[in-house]
Amino acid sequence: MLGTLAKWLRILGYDTLFFPYARDDFLIKLAEKGERILLTKDRELAESFEKSYFVKSEKLERQLCEVIKSFSLKKREKSRCSVCNGELEKLNKDEIRNLVPYYVFQTQETFFRCKNCGKIYWKGTHVEKIERFIEKVYQDMDCE
Ligand SMILES: [Zn+2]
């Protein structure tokens, strides 16, 4: 249920794990061990574990707003891989010649690769959309 929120927290640059089917005790252990905060839609779980946050809204924009507000999150310089949470490293243009479509190679200058899963990111139009969405979330802060 919070998978999309997790993706967006990674885009904001926060180390975010996501387990849709994990048991409560597993999640609590993980949070304790990794000094993480447990975000959940399960009110009982949230009440039973101090270092947790109950996500109230069903809507992504509001969920992001809630979490950003509650933990005073700023957008970090570097995003993490939205797929696997890996760290991104900047690549030189000559390193990616054979890794992206020719058109992309010709038209883009800045590339990043996930150190974990190898996914390659570049600043295409989708990134502009992502940045606009984040800007809007920070501007509106549409939650209580
Ligand atoms: Zn990755």
Short mmCIF file of N, CA, C and O and ligand atoms in Angstrom, two decimals:
data_model
loop_
_atom_site.label_atom_id
_atom_site.label_comp_id
_atom_site.label_asym_id
_atom_site.label_seq_id
_atom_site.Cartn_x
_atom_site.Cartn_y
_atom_site.Cartn_z
N MET A 1 0.81 -1.21 0.00
CA MET A 1 0.00 0.00 0.00
C MET A 1 0.85 1.26 0.00
O MET A 1 0.45 2.29 -0.51
N LEU A 2 2.04 1.15 0.59
CA LEU A 2 2.92 2.32 0.68
C LEU A 2 4.08 2.23 -0.31
O LEU A 2 5.03 2.98 -0.22
N GLY A 3 3.94 1.33 -1.29
CA GLY A 3 5.02 1.14 -2.25
C GLY A 3 5.35 2.39 -3.04
O GLY A 3 6.51 2.70 -3.29
N THR A 4 4.33 3.12 -3.44
CA THR A 4 4.56 4.34 -4.22
C THR A 4 5.22 5.40 -3.35
O THR A 4 6.14 6.09 -3.78
N LEU A 5 4.76 5.51 -2.12
CA LEU A 5 5.38 6.45 -1.18
C LEU A 5 6.87 6.12 -1.01
O LEU A 5 7.71 7.01 -1.04
N ALA A 6 7.17 4.83 -0.88
CA ALA A 6 8.56 4.40 -0.72
C ALA A 6 9.40 4.86 -1.91
O ALA A 6 10.50 5.39 -1.75
N LYS A 7 8.87 4.67 -3.11
CA LYS A 7 9.59 5.10 -4.32
C LYS A 7 9.90 6.59 -4.26
O LYS A 7 11.00 7.02 -4.59
N TRP A 8 8.92 7.36 -3.86
CA TRP A 8 9.11 8.81 -3.85
C TRP A 8 10.08 9.25 -2.75
O TRP A 8 10.81 10.21 -2.92
N LEU A 9 10.10 8.55 -1.65
CA LEU A 9 11.09 8.88 -0.61
C LEU A 9 12.50 8.58 -1.12
O LEU A 9 13.44 9.31 -0.82
N ARG A 10 12.63 7.53 -1.92
CA ARG A 10 13.94 7.24 -2.54
C ARG A 10 14.33 8.35 -3.50
O ARG A 10 15.49 8.77 -3.55
N ILE A 11 13.36 8.81 -4.27
CA ILE A 11 13.65 9.91 -5.21
C ILE A 11 14.09 11.15 -4.44
O ILE A 11 14.99 11.87 -4.86
N LEU A 12 13.50 11.37 -3.28
CA LEU A 12 13.93 12.50 -2.44
C LEU A 12 15.31 12.26 -1.82
O LEU A 12 15.88 13.16 -1.22
N GLY A 13 15.81 11.04 -1.94
CA GLY A 13 17.16 10.74 -1.49
C GLY A 13 17.23 9.99 -0.17
O GLY A 13 18.31 9.83 0.39
N TYR A 14 16.11 9.48 0.32
CA TYR A 14 16.11 8.80 1.62
C TYR A 14 16.17 7.28 1.46
O TYR A 14 15.47 6.71 0.61
N ASP A 15 17.01 6.70 2.30
CA ASP A 15 17.22 5.26 2.34
C ASP A 15 15.92 4.60 2.81
O ASP A 15 15.59 4.65 3.98
N THR A 16 15.20 3.99 1.87
CA THR A 16 13.85 3.49 2.16
C THR A 16 13.68 2.05 1.72
O THR A 16 13.76 1.74 0.54
N LEU A 17 13.42 1.18 2.68
CA LEU A 17 13.13 -0.21 2.36
C LEU A 17 11.62 -0.38 2.32
O LEU A 17 10.88 0.36 2.95
N PHE A 18 11.18 -1.38 1.56
CA PHE A 18 9.74 -1.60 1.43
C PHE A 18 9.44 -3.09 1.42
O PHE A 18 10.00 -3.83 0.61
N PHE A 19 8.60 -3.52 2.33
CA PHE A 19 8.21 -4.93 2.41
C PHE A 19 6.69 -5.04 2.49
O PHE A 19 6.12 -4.88 3.57
N PRO A 20 6.04 -5.31 1.36
CA PRO A 20 4.56 -5.34 1.38
C PRO A 20 3.98 -6.49 2.20
O PRO A 20 2.88 -6.38 2.71
N TYR A 21 4.71 -7.60 2.33
CA TYR A 21 4.09 -8.76 2.97
C TYR A 21 4.81 -9.23 4.24
O TYR A 21 4.62 -10.34 4.68
N ALA A 22 5.66 -8.39 4.78
CA ALA A 22 6.46 -8.85 5.92
C ALA A 22 5.64 -8.87 7.21
O ALA A 22 4.66 -8.15 7.36
N ARG A 23 6.08 -9.72 8.12
CA ARG A 23 5.41 -9.79 9.42
C ARG A 23 5.85 -8.63 10.31
O ARG A 23 6.94 -8.12 10.19
N ASP A 24 4.98 -8.28 11.23
CA ASP A 24 5.24 -7.13 12.10
C ASP A 24 6.57 -7.25 12.85
O ASP A 24 7.33 -6.30 12.93
N ASP A 25 6.81 -8.44 13.42
CA ASP A 25 8.03 -8.57 14.23
C ASP A 25 9.29 -8.42 13.39
O ASP A 25 10.30 -7.87 13.84
N PHE A 26 9.21 -8.86 12.13
CA PHE A 26 10.33 -8.66 11.21
C PHE A 26 10.57 -7.16 10.97
O PHE A 26 11.70 -6.68 11.03
N LEU A 27 9.50 -6.44 10.73
CA LEU A 27 9.61 -5.00 10.44
C LEU A 27 10.17 -4.25 11.66
O LEU A 27 11.01 -3.36 11.52
N ILE A 28 9.70 -4.63 12.82
CA ILE A 28 10.15 -3.96 14.05
C ILE A 28 11.64 -4.23 14.28
O ILE A 28 12.41 -3.31 14.57
N LYS A 29 12.04 -5.47 14.09
CA LYS A 29 13.46 -5.82 14.26
C LYS A 29 14.33 -5.02 13.29
O LYS A 29 15.37 -4.49 13.65
N LEU A 30 13.87 -4.98 12.06
CA LEU A 30 14.61 -4.28 11.02
C LEU A 30 14.75 -2.79 11.36
O LEU A 30 15.80 -2.19 11.20
N ALA A 31 13.66 -2.22 11.82
CA ALA A 31 13.67 -0.79 12.17
C ALA A 31 14.63 -0.54 13.33
O ALA A 31 15.38 0.43 13.34
N GLU A 32 14.61 -1.44 14.31
CA GLU A 32 15.48 -1.27 15.47
C GLU A 32 16.94 -1.43 15.08
O GLU A 32 17.78 -0.63 15.45
N LYS A 33 17.22 -2.47 14.31
CA LYS A 33 18.59 -2.77 13.93
C LYS A 33 19.18 -1.68 13.04
O LYS A 33 20.31 -1.28 13.19
N GLY A 34 18.39 -1.22 12.08
CA GLY A 34 18.90 -0.26 11.11
C GLY A 34 18.64 1.17 11.50
O GLY A 34 18.87 2.09 10.73
N GLU A 35 18.19 1.39 12.72
CA GLU A 35 17.83 2.74 13.15
C GLU A 35 16.95 3.41 12.12
O GLU A 35 17.21 4.51 11.64
N ARG A 36 15.89 2.71 11.79
CA ARG A 36 14.96 3.22 10.81
C ARG A 36 13.65 3.58 11.47
O ARG A 36 13.36 3.12 12.57
N ILE A 37 12.88 4.37 10.78
CA ILE A 37 11.52 4.64 11.24
C ILE A 37 10.58 3.78 10.41
O ILE A 37 10.74 3.67 9.20
N LEU A 38 9.66 3.18 11.09
CA LEU A 38 8.72 2.28 10.42
C LEU A 38 7.47 3.07 10.02
O LEU A 38 6.74 3.57 10.86
N LEU A 39 7.28 3.20 8.71
CA LEU A 39 6.07 3.85 8.20
C LEU A 39 5.05 2.76 7.91
O LEU A 39 5.37 1.78 7.24
N THR A 40 3.85 2.93 8.37
CA THR A 40 2.87 1.87 8.17
C THR A 40 1.45 2.42 8.07
O THR A 40 1.17 3.52 8.54
N LYS A 41 0.60 1.64 7.40
CA LYS A 41 -0.83 1.97 7.36
C LYS A 41 -1.57 1.12 8.39
O LYS A 41 -2.79 1.13 8.45
N ASP A 42 -0.82 0.37 9.17
CA ASP A 42 -1.42 -0.51 10.17
C ASP A 42 -1.40 0.21 11.53
O ASP A 42 -0.35 0.34 12.16
N ARG A 43 -2.55 0.65 11.96
CA ARG A 43 -2.61 1.49 13.15
C ARG A 43 -2.14 0.74 14.40
O ARG A 43 -1.45 1.30 15.25
N GLU A 44 -2.51 -0.52 14.47
CA GLU A 44 -2.11 -1.33 15.62
C GLU A 44 -0.60 -1.45 15.72
O GLU A 44 -0.02 -1.31 16.79
N LEU A 45 0.00 -1.73 14.58
CA LEU A 45 1.46 -1.85 14.53
C LEU A 45 2.10 -0.53 14.94
O LEU A 45 3.04 -0.50 15.73
N ALA A 46 1.58 0.56 14.41
CA ALA A 46 2.13 1.88 14.73
C ALA A 46 2.02 2.16 16.23
O ALA A 46 2.93 2.73 16.84
N GLU A 47 0.92 1.73 16.84
CA GLU A 47 0.75 2.00 18.26
C GLU A 47 1.62 1.10 19.14
O GLU A 47 1.96 1.47 20.26
N SER A 48 2.00 -0.06 18.58
CA SER A 48 2.77 -0.99 19.40
C SER A 48 4.28 -0.72 19.32
O SER A 48 5.05 -1.29 20.07
N PHE A 49 4.70 0.13 18.42
CA PHE A 49 6.14 0.36 18.23
C PHE A 49 6.42 1.86 18.21
O PHE A 49 5.88 2.59 17.39
N GLU A 50 7.29 2.27 19.13
CA GLU A 50 7.50 3.70 19.34
C GLU A 50 8.08 4.41 18.11
O GLU A 50 7.65 5.51 17.76
N LYS A 51 9.05 3.76 17.50
CA LYS A 51 9.72 4.42 16.36
C LYS A 51 8.96 4.15 15.06
O LYS A 51 9.50 3.63 14.09
N SER A 52 7.69 4.50 15.05
CA SER A 52 6.89 4.26 13.86
C SER A 52 6.05 5.49 13.55
O SER A 52 5.91 6.40 14.37
N TYR A 53 5.53 5.50 12.36
CA TYR A 53 4.64 6.60 11.96
C TYR A 53 3.46 6.01 11.20
O TYR A 53 3.63 5.25 10.25
N PHE A 54 2.27 6.34 11.66
CA PHE A 54 1.06 5.88 11.00
C PHE A 54 0.71 6.84 9.86
O PHE A 54 0.45 8.02 10.09
N VAL A 55 0.72 6.34 8.64
CA VAL A 55 0.41 7.17 7.48
C VAL A 55 -1.10 7.26 7.33
O VAL A 55 -1.77 6.26 7.11
N LYS A 56 -1.62 8.47 7.47
CA LYS A 56 -3.07 8.63 7.52
C LYS A 56 -3.72 8.60 6.13
O LYS A 56 -4.73 7.95 5.92
N SER A 57 -3.12 9.30 5.20
CA SER A 57 -3.79 9.51 3.92
C SER A 57 -3.69 8.30 2.98
O SER A 57 -2.80 7.46 3.11
N GLU A 58 -4.60 8.25 2.03
CA GLU A 58 -4.55 7.24 0.97
C GLU A 58 -3.90 7.82 -0.28
O GLU A 58 -3.48 7.09 -1.17
N LYS A 59 -3.83 9.14 -0.34
CA LYS A 59 -3.36 9.81 -1.55
C LYS A 59 -1.86 10.08 -1.47
O LYS A 59 -1.38 10.60 -0.46
N LEU A 60 -1.15 9.77 -2.54
CA LEU A 60 0.30 9.92 -2.55
C LEU A 60 0.75 11.33 -2.12
O LEU A 60 1.62 11.47 -1.27
N GLU A 61 0.17 12.37 -2.74
CA GLU A 61 0.61 13.73 -2.43
C GLU A 61 0.50 14.02 -0.94
O GLU A 61 1.37 14.63 -0.34
N ARG A 62 -0.59 13.55 -0.36
CA ARG A 62 -0.80 13.80 1.07
C ARG A 62 0.10 12.94 1.94
O ARG A 62 0.55 13.38 3.00
N GLN A 63 0.32 11.72 1.49
CA GLN A 63 1.23 10.84 2.24
C GLN A 63 2.62 11.46 2.29
O GLN A 63 3.26 11.53 3.34
N LEU A 64 3.07 11.95 1.14
CA LEU A 64 4.39 12.58 1.08
C LEU A 64 4.42 13.80 1.99
O LEU A 64 5.36 14.00 2.75
N CYS A 65 3.39 14.60 1.90
CA CYS A 65 3.29 15.80 2.73
C CYS A 65 3.36 15.43 4.21
O CYS A 65 4.12 16.04 4.97
N GLU A 66 2.61 14.43 4.61
CA GLU A 66 2.62 13.98 6.02
C GLU A 66 4.02 13.63 6.49
O GLU A 66 4.47 14.07 7.55
N VAL A 67 4.70 12.80 5.68
CA VAL A 67 6.00 12.30 6.09
C VAL A 67 7.05 13.43 6.06
O VAL A 67 7.87 13.56 6.97
N ILE A 68 6.99 14.25 5.02
CA ILE A 68 7.92 15.38 4.90
C ILE A 68 7.77 16.30 6.11
O ILE A 68 8.75 16.72 6.73
N LYS A 69 6.53 16.58 6.49
CA LYS A 69 6.27 17.46 7.61
C LYS A 69 6.71 16.83 8.93
O LYS A 69 7.37 17.47 9.74
N SER A 70 6.31 15.59 9.13
CA SER A 70 6.58 14.94 10.41
C SER A 70 8.06 14.81 10.70
O SER A 70 8.49 14.86 11.84
N PHE A 71 8.86 14.61 9.65
CA PHE A 71 10.28 14.37 9.87
C PHE A 71 11.14 15.49 9.27
O PHE A 71 12.36 15.33 9.16
N SER A 72 10.53 16.60 8.92
CA SER A 72 11.24 17.76 8.34
C SER A 72 12.21 17.33 7.25
O SER A 72 13.40 17.64 7.29
N LEU A 73 11.70 16.60 6.28
CA LEU A 73 12.57 16.10 5.21
C LEU A 73 12.77 17.16 4.15
O LEU A 73 11.83 17.77 3.68
N LYS A 74 14.03 17.34 3.77
CA LYS A 74 14.34 18.19 2.63
C LYS A 74 14.72 17.27 1.47
O LYS A 74 15.19 16.16 1.70
N LYS A 75 14.55 17.79 0.27
CA LYS A 75 14.99 16.99 -0.86
C LYS A 75 16.51 16.96 -0.85
O LYS A 75 17.16 17.99 -0.78
N ARG A 76 17.07 15.75 -0.86
CA ARG A 76 18.51 15.63 -0.82
C ARG A 76 19.11 15.80 -2.21
O ARG A 76 18.44 15.60 -3.21
N GLU A 77 20.40 16.14 -2.20
CA GLU A 77 21.13 16.37 -3.44
C GLU A 77 21.02 15.16 -4.37
O GLU A 77 20.74 15.29 -5.55
N LYS A 78 21.23 13.97 -3.79
CA LYS A 78 21.27 12.76 -4.61
C LYS A 78 20.05 11.88 -4.34
O LYS A 78 19.77 11.56 -3.19
N SER A 79 19.40 11.47 -5.40
CA SER A 79 18.31 10.50 -5.26
C SER A 79 18.90 9.12 -5.06
O SER A 79 20.06 8.88 -5.32
N ARG A 80 18.05 8.21 -4.59
CA ARG A 80 18.43 6.79 -4.59
C ARG A 80 17.63 6.10 -5.69
O ARG A 80 16.67 6.66 -6.22
N CYS A 81 18.04 4.90 -6.05
CA CYS A 81 17.34 4.17 -7.10
C CYS A 81 15.90 3.92 -6.66
O CYS A 81 15.65 3.34 -5.60
N SER A 82 14.95 4.35 -7.49
CA SER A 82 13.55 4.23 -7.09
C SER A 82 13.08 2.78 -7.14
O SER A 82 12.12 2.40 -6.49
N VAL A 83 13.81 1.94 -7.86
CA VAL A 83 13.44 0.53 -7.97
C VAL A 83 13.94 -0.28 -6.76
O VAL A 83 13.19 -1.06 -6.18
N CYS A 84 15.22 -0.09 -6.40
CA CYS A 84 15.80 -1.00 -5.41
C CYS A 84 16.42 -0.29 -4.21
O CYS A 84 16.96 -0.93 -3.33
N ASN A 85 16.40 1.03 -4.17
CA ASN A 85 16.95 1.79 -3.04
C ASN A 85 18.47 1.88 -3.06
O ASN A 85 19.09 2.36 -2.11
N GLY A 86 19.10 1.42 -4.12
CA GLY A 86 20.57 1.49 -4.21
C GLY A 86 21.05 2.93 -4.36
O GLY A 86 20.29 3.83 -4.69
N GLU A 87 22.34 3.11 -4.09
CA GLU A 87 22.93 4.44 -4.27
C GLU A 87 23.24 4.66 -5.75
O GLU A 87 23.60 3.72 -6.46
N LEU A 88 23.12 5.90 -6.19
CA LEU A 88 23.41 6.21 -7.59
C LEU A 88 24.81 6.80 -7.71
O LEU A 88 25.24 7.57 -6.86
N GLU A 89 25.51 6.39 -8.75
CA GLU A 89 26.82 6.98 -9.02
C GLU A 89 26.78 7.67 -10.38
O GLU A 89 26.12 7.21 -11.30
N LYS A 90 27.52 8.77 -10.46
CA LYS A 90 27.56 9.51 -11.70
C LYS A 90 28.47 8.79 -12.68
O LYS A 90 29.52 8.27 -12.29
N LEU A 91 28.07 8.74 -13.94
CA LEU A 91 28.90 8.09 -14.94
C LEU A 91 29.45 9.11 -15.92
O LEU A 91 28.81 10.12 -16.21
N ASN A 92 30.62 8.80 -16.44
CA ASN A 92 31.13 9.61 -17.54
C ASN A 92 30.39 9.24 -18.80
O ASN A 92 29.97 8.09 -18.97
N LYS A 93 30.29 10.20 -19.69
CA LYS A 93 29.52 9.96 -20.90
C LYS A 93 30.08 8.78 -21.71
O LYS A 93 29.32 7.97 -22.24
N ASP A 94 31.39 8.65 -21.76
CA ASP A 94 31.95 7.56 -22.58
C ASP A 94 31.72 6.18 -21.96
O ASP A 94 31.83 5.17 -22.62
N GLU A 95 31.38 6.14 -20.68
CA GLU A 95 31.11 4.85 -20.04
C GLU A 95 29.76 4.27 -20.42
O GLU A 95 29.51 3.09 -20.21
N ILE A 96 28.86 5.10 -20.92
CA ILE A 96 27.50 4.60 -21.13
C ILE A 96 27.15 4.44 -22.60
O ILE A 96 26.03 4.09 -22.94
N ARG A 97 28.13 4.70 -23.46
CA ARG A 97 27.87 4.66 -24.90
C ARG A 97 27.00 3.46 -25.32
O ARG A 97 26.07 3.61 -26.10
N ASN A 98 27.30 2.30 -24.81
CA ASN A 98 26.57 1.10 -25.24
C ASN A 98 25.43 0.70 -24.29
O ASN A 98 24.84 -0.36 -24.45
N LEU A 99 25.18 1.52 -23.32
CA LEU A 99 24.19 1.14 -22.31
C LEU A 99 22.85 1.84 -22.46
O LEU A 99 21.88 1.47 -21.81
N VAL A 100 22.80 2.86 -23.26
CA VAL A 100 21.53 3.57 -23.46
C VAL A 100 21.26 3.72 -24.96
O VAL A 100 22.18 3.60 -25.77
N PRO A 101 20.00 3.97 -25.32
CA PRO A 101 19.70 4.17 -26.75
C PRO A 101 20.53 5.31 -27.35
O PRO A 101 20.87 6.26 -26.64
N TYR A 102 20.83 5.20 -28.61
CA TYR A 102 21.71 6.16 -29.28
C TYR A 102 21.22 7.60 -29.13
O TYR A 102 21.98 8.51 -28.85
N TYR A 103 19.92 7.76 -29.30
CA TYR A 103 19.34 9.11 -29.21
C TYR A 103 19.59 9.72 -27.84
O TYR A 103 19.94 10.89 -27.72
N VAL A 104 19.43 8.89 -26.83
CA VAL A 104 19.64 9.37 -25.46
C VAL A 104 21.11 9.75 -25.27
O VAL A 104 21.44 10.80 -24.72
N PHE A 105 22.00 8.90 -25.76
CA PHE A 105 23.43 9.17 -25.65
C PHE A 105 23.78 10.51 -26.31
O PHE A 105 24.56 11.29 -25.78
N GLN A 106 23.16 10.75 -27.46
CA GLN A 106 23.47 11.99 -28.20
C GLN A 106 22.92 13.23 -27.54
O GLN A 106 23.52 14.29 -27.62
N THR A 107 21.78 13.10 -26.90
CA THR A 107 21.10 14.31 -26.44
C THR A 107 21.31 14.60 -24.95
O THR A 107 20.99 15.69 -24.50
N GLN A 108 21.80 13.64 -24.19
CA GLN A 108 21.94 13.84 -22.75
C GLN A 108 23.41 13.95 -22.34
O GLN A 108 24.28 13.37 -22.99
N GLU A 109 23.65 14.67 -21.26
CA GLU A 109 25.02 14.83 -20.79
C GLU A 109 25.27 14.15 -19.44
O GLU A 109 26.38 13.72 -19.15
N THR A 110 24.24 14.07 -18.61
CA THR A 110 24.45 13.58 -17.25
C THR A 110 23.76 12.25 -17.04
O THR A 110 22.56 12.13 -17.28
N PHE A 111 24.53 11.28 -16.59
CA PHE A 111 23.99 9.93 -16.38
C PHE A 111 24.38 9.41 -15.01
O PHE A 111 25.45 9.70 -14.50
N PHE A 112 23.46 8.64 -14.44
CA PHE A 112 23.74 7.98 -13.16
C PHE A 112 23.41 6.50 -13.30
O PHE A 112 22.51 6.13 -14.04
N ARG A 113 24.15 5.68 -12.52
CA ARG A 113 23.84 4.26 -12.50
C ARG A 113 23.64 3.81 -11.06
O ARG A 113 24.38 4.23 -10.17
N CYS A 114 22.65 2.95 -10.88
CA CYS A 114 22.43 2.38 -9.55
C CYS A 114 23.55 1.39 -9.27
O CYS A 114 23.79 0.48 -10.04
N LYS A 115 24.24 1.58 -8.13
CA LYS A 115 25.35 0.69 -7.76
C LYS A 115 24.86 -0.71 -7.46
O LYS A 115 25.62 -1.66 -7.47
N ASN A 116 23.58 -0.84 -7.16
CA ASN A 116 23.03 -2.13 -6.77
C ASN A 116 22.44 -2.91 -7.95
O ASN A 116 22.83 -4.03 -8.23
N CYS A 117 21.49 -2.30 -8.67
CA CYS A 117 20.81 -3.06 -9.74
C CYS A 117 21.25 -2.66 -11.14
O CYS A 117 20.87 -3.29 -12.11
N GLY A 118 22.05 -1.61 -11.25
CA GLY A 118 22.59 -1.23 -12.54
C GLY A 118 21.68 -0.35 -13.40
O GLY A 118 22.05 0.02 -14.51
N LYS A 119 20.50 -0.04 -12.92
CA LYS A 119 19.59 0.79 -13.70
C LYS A 119 20.25 2.14 -13.98
O LYS A 119 20.90 2.72 -13.11
N ILE A 120 20.05 2.60 -15.22
CA ILE A 120 20.68 3.87 -15.61
C ILE A 120 19.63 4.98 -15.66
O ILE A 120 18.52 4.79 -16.17
N TYR A 121 20.00 6.10 -15.12
CA TYR A 121 19.10 7.25 -15.07
C TYR A 121 19.73 8.41 -15.82
O TYR A 121 20.93 8.61 -15.78
N TRP A 122 18.88 9.16 -16.49
CA TRP A 122 19.35 10.41 -17.08
C TRP A 122 18.23 11.43 -16.98
O TRP A 122 17.09 11.09 -16.72
N LYS A 123 18.61 12.69 -17.21
CA LYS A 123 17.65 13.76 -17.01
C LYS A 123 16.78 13.97 -18.23
O LYS A 123 16.94 14.93 -18.96
N GLY A 124 15.86 13.06 -18.48
CA GLY A 124 14.92 13.25 -19.58
C GLY A 124 13.70 14.02 -19.13
O GLY A 124 13.67 14.58 -18.05
N THR A 125 12.69 14.01 -20.00
CA THR A 125 11.48 14.76 -19.66
C THR A 125 10.78 14.18 -18.44
O THR A 125 10.12 14.90 -17.71
N HIS A 126 10.93 12.86 -18.22
CA HIS A 126 10.28 12.28 -17.05
C HIS A 126 10.86 12.85 -15.76
O HIS A 126 10.16 13.01 -14.78
N VAL A 127 12.14 13.19 -15.79
CA VAL A 127 12.76 13.78 -14.60
C VAL A 127 12.19 15.17 -14.33
O VAL A 127 11.94 15.54 -13.19
N GLU A 128 11.95 15.91 -15.41
CA GLU A 128 11.32 17.23 -15.23
C GLU A 128 9.95 17.07 -14.58
O GLU A 128 9.58 17.84 -13.71
N LYS A 129 9.21 16.07 -15.04
CA LYS A 129 7.88 15.82 -14.45
C LYS A 129 8.00 15.48 -12.96
O LYS A 129 7.23 15.96 -12.14
N ILE A 130 8.97 14.64 -12.65
CA ILE A 130 9.20 14.25 -11.26
C ILE A 130 9.54 15.48 -10.42
O ILE A 130 9.00 15.67 -9.34
N GLU A 131 10.43 16.32 -10.96
CA GLU A 131 10.83 17.50 -10.21
C GLU A 131 9.66 18.47 -10.01
O GLU A 131 9.52 19.07 -8.95
N ARG A 132 8.83 18.59 -11.04
CA ARG A 132 7.64 19.45 -10.90
C ARG A 132 6.70 18.92 -9.82
O ARG A 132 6.15 19.68 -9.04
N PHE A 133 6.52 17.62 -9.81
CA PHE A 133 5.65 17.00 -8.81
C PHE A 133 6.17 17.27 -7.40
O PHE A 133 5.43 17.67 -6.50
N ILE A 134 7.47 17.08 -7.21
CA ILE A 134 8.06 17.30 -5.89
C ILE A 134 7.92 18.76 -5.48
O ILE A 134 7.55 19.07 -4.34
N GLU A 135 8.18 19.66 -6.42
CA GLU A 135 8.03 21.08 -6.14
C GLU A 135 6.61 21.39 -5.67
O GLU A 135 6.39 22.12 -4.72
N LYS A 136 5.66 20.78 -6.38
CA LYS A 136 4.25 21.02 -6.06
C LYS A 136 3.93 20.51 -4.65
O LYS A 136 3.25 21.19 -3.88
N VAL A 137 4.44 19.34 -4.32
CA VAL A 137 4.19 18.79 -2.98
C VAL A 137 4.74 19.75 -1.92
O VAL A 137 4.07 20.06 -0.93
N TYR A 138 5.96 20.26 -2.14
CA TYR A 138 6.56 21.16 -1.16
C TYR A 138 5.85 22.50 -1.10
O TYR A 138 5.79 23.13 -0.04
N GLN A 139 5.31 22.93 -2.24
CA GLN A 139 4.59 24.21 -2.25
C GLN A 139 3.25 24.11 -1.56
O GLN A 139 2.89 24.92 -0.73
N ASP A 140 2.51 23.06 -1.92
CA ASP A 140 1.13 22.94 -1.41
C ASP A 140 1.10 22.55 0.06
O ASP A 140 0.36 23.11 0.84
N MET A 141 1.91 21.58 0.42
CA MET A 141 1.88 21.02 1.77
C MET A 141 0.43 20.80 2.21
O MET A 141 -0.02 21.28 3.23
N ASP A 142 -0.26 20.03 1.37
CA ASP A 142 -1.69 19.85 1.52
C ASP A 142 -1.98 18.68 2.48
O ASP A 142 -2.41 17.62 2.06
N CYS A 143 -1.72 18.88 3.73
CA CYS A 143 -2.07 17.87 4.75
C CYS A 143 -2.07 18.57 6.10
O CYS A 143 -1.58 19.68 6.22
N GLU A 144 -2.58 17.88 7.10
CA GLU A 144 -2.64 18.56 8.41
C GLU A 144 -1.45 18.19 9.27
O GLU A 144 -0.74 17.27 9.00
ZN ZN B 1 18.64 -0.01 -8.32
#
